[in-house]
CSV table of C-alpha atoms in Angstrom, one decimal:
chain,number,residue,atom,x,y,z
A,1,UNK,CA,125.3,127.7,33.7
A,2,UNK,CA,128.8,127.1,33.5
A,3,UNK,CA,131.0,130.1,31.8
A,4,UNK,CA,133.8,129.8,29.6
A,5,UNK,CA,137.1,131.0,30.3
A,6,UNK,CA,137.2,133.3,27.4
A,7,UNK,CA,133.9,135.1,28.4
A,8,UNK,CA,135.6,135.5,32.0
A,9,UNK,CA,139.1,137.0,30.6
A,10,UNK,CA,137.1,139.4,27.9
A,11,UNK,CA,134.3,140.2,30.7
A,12,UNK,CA,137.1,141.3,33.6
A,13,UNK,CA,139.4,143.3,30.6
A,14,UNK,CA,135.8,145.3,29.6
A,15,UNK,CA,135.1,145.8,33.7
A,16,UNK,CA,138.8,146.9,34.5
A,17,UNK,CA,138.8,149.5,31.4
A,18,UNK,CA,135.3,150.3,32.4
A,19,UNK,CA,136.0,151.2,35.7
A,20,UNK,CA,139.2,153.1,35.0
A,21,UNK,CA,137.4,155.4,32.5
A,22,UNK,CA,134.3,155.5,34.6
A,23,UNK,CA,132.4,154.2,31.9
A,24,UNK,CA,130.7,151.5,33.8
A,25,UNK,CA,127.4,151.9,34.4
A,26,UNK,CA,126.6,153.0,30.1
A,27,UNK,CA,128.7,149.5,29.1
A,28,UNK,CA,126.3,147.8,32.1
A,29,UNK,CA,122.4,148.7,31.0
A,30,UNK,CA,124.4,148.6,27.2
A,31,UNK,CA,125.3,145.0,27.8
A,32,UNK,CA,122.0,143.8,28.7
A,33,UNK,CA,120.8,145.0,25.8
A,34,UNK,CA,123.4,142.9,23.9
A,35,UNK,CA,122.2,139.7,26.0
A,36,UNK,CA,118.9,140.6,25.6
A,37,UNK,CA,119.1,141.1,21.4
A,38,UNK,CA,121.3,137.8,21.5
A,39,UNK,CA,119.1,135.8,23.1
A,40,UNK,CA,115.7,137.3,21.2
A,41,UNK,CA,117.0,137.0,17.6
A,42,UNK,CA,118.0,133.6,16.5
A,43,UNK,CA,118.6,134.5,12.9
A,44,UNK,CA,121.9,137.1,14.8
A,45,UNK,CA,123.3,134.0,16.7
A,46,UNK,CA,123.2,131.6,13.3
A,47,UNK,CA,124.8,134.3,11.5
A,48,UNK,CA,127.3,134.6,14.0
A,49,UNK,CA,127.7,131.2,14.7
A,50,UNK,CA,128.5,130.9,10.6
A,51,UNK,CA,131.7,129.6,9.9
A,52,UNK,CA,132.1,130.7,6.3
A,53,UNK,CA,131.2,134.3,7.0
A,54,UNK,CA,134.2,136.4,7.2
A,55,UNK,CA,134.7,138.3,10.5
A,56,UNK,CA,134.7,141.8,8.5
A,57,UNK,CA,131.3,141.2,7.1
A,58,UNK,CA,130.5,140.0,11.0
A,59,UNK,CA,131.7,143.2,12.3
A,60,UNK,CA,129.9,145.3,9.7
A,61,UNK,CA,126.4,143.5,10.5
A,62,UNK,CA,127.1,144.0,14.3
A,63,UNK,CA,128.7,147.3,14.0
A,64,UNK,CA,124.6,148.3,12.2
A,65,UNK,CA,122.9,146.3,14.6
A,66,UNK,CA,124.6,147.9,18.2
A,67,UNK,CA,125.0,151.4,16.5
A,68,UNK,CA,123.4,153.2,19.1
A,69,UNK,CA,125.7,151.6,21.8
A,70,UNK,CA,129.0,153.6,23.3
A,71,UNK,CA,131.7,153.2,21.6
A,72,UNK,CA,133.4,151.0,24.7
A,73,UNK,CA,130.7,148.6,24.0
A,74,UNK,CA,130.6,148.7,20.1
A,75,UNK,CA,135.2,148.5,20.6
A,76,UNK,CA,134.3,145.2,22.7
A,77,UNK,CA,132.2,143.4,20.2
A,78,UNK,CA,134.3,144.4,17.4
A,79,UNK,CA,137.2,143.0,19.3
A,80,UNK,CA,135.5,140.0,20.3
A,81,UNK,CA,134.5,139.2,16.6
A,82,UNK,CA,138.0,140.6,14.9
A,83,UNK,CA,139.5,137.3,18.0
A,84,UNK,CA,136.7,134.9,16.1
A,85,UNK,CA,135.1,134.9,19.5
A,86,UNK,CA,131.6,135.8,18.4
A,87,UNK,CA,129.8,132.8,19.3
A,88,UNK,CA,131.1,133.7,22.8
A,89,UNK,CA,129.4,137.6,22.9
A,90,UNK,CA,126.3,137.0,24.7
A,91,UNK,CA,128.0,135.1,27.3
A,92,UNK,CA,130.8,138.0,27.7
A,93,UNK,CA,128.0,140.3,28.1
A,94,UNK,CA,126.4,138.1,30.4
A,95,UNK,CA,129.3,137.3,32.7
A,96,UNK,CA,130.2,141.4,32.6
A,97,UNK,CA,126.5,141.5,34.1
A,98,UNK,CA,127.1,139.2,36.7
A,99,UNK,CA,130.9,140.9,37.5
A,100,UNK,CA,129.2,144.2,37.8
A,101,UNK,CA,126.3,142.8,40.0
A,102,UNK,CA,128.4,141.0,42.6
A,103,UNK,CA,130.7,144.0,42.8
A,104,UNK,CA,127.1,145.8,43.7
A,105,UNK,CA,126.2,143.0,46.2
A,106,UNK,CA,123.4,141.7,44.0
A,107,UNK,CA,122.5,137.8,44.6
A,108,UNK,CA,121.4,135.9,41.5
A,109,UNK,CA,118.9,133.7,43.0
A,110,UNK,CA,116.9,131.1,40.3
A,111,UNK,CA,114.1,129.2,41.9
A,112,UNK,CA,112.7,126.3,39.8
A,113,UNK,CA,109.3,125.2,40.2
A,114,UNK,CA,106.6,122.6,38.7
A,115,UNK,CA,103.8,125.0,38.0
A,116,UNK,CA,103.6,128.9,38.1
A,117,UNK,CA,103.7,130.1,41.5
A,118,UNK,CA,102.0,133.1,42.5
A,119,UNK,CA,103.9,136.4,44.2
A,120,UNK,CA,103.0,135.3,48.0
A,121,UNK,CA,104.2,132.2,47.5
A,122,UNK,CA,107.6,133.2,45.5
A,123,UNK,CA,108.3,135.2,48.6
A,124,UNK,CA,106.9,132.8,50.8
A,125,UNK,CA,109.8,130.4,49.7
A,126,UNK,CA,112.1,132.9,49.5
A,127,UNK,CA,111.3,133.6,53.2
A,128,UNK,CA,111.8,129.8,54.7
A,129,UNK,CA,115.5,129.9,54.1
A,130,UNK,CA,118.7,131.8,54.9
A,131,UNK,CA,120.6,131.8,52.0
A,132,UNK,CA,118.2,135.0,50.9
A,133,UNK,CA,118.5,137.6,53.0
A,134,UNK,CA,115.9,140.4,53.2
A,135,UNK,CA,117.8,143.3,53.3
A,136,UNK,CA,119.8,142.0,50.2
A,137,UNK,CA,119.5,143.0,46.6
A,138,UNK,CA,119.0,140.2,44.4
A,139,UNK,CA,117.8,139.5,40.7
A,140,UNK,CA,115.2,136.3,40.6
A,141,UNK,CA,115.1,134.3,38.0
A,142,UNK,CA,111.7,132.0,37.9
A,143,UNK,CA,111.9,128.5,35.7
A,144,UNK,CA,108.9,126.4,35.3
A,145,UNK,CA,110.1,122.5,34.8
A,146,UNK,CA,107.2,119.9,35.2
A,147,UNK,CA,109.6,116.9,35.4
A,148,UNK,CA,110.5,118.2,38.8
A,149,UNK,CA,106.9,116.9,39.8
A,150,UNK,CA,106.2,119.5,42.9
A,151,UNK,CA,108.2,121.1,45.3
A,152,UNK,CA,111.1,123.5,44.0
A,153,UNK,CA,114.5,123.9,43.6
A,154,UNK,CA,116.5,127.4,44.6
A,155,UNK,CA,119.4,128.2,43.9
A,156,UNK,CA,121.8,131.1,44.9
A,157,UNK,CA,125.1,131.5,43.9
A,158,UNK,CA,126.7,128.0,44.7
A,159,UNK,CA,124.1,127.1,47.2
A,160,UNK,CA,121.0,124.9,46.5
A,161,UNK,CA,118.0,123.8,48.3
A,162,UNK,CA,116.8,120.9,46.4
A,163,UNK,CA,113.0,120.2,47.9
A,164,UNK,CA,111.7,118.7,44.5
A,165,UNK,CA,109.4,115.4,44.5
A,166,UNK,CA,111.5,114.2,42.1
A,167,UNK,CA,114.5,114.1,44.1
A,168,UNK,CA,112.4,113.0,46.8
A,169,UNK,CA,111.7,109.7,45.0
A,170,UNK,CA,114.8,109.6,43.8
A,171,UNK,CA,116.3,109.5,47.0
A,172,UNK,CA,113.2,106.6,47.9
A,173,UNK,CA,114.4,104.7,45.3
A,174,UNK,CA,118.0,104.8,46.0
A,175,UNK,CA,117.3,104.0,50.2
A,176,UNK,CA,115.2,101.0,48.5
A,177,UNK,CA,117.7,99.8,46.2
A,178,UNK,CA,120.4,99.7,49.0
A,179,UNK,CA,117.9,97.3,51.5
């Protein structure tokens, strides 16, 4: 998923005050809450995502929603809103997430698959390829896509292993096309 610029600059101004007032870690498990209440309520990202709603009335609704946050965190989103940036808060929080991790070391790695895939074979997979390795922390992500027909797809960070049937016959097609 691609990340906006804005959701970059806001995310790296939250880490660098974070860090300097060794706030980081509360503002971290506090943002995945934000992602996590963003991406669970619908009805919050409509209203947010209303035009006509002033961004006082915004702040107020957020300000009752996040009030058991810090205050860095509640500061943030009240910034982000009083800039008219609210439809851009879940991916702030998000990208401070990611900042946070890869200052850690942690690999996001997201394996897409046809069907569900049980435990042994998830680490299986994970196993067959280098871009994983086992002594590294990472945070999976699982997606189930039947167009992909069999196989998988894993990604981590800007590295992909594409060994999908679909891209498979794809690939078929094209060699078939060029004959």
């Amino acid at each position: 998923m691609l990340t906006s610029k804005v959701a970059k600059r806001y995310a790296q101004g939250l880490l660098d005050f974070t860090t300097e007032s060794g706030q980081t870690a509360t503002v971290f498990s506090e943002m995945k809450d934000v992602v996590k209440i963003m991406t669970e309520s619908q009805d919050l990202k409509k209203f947010f995502h209303t035009p006509y709603i002033d961004s006082k009335k915004k702040a107020e609704v957020a300000n009752e929603i996040f009030k058991g946050l810090s205050s860095s965190s509640r500061n943030i989103i009240t910034l982000v809103i009083r800039h008219g940036r609210e439809n851009q808060l879940k991916n702030i929080a998000q990208e401070f997430i990611n900042k946070v991790e890869d200052i850690n070391g942690v690999q996001r790695v997201t394996l897409t698959t046809a069907t569900p895939l049980s435990k042994e074979n998830i680490d299986q997979i994970l196993g067959s390829t280098n871009l994983v390795s086992a002594d590294s922390n990472f945070d999976l992500i699982v997606h189930v896509k039947p167009e992909i027909l069999g196989g998988y797809i894993l990604r981590v960070g800007d590295q992909q292993v594409d060994a999908s049937v679909r891209s498979k016959l794809n690939q078929v097609k094209k060699d078939f096309s060029l004959n």
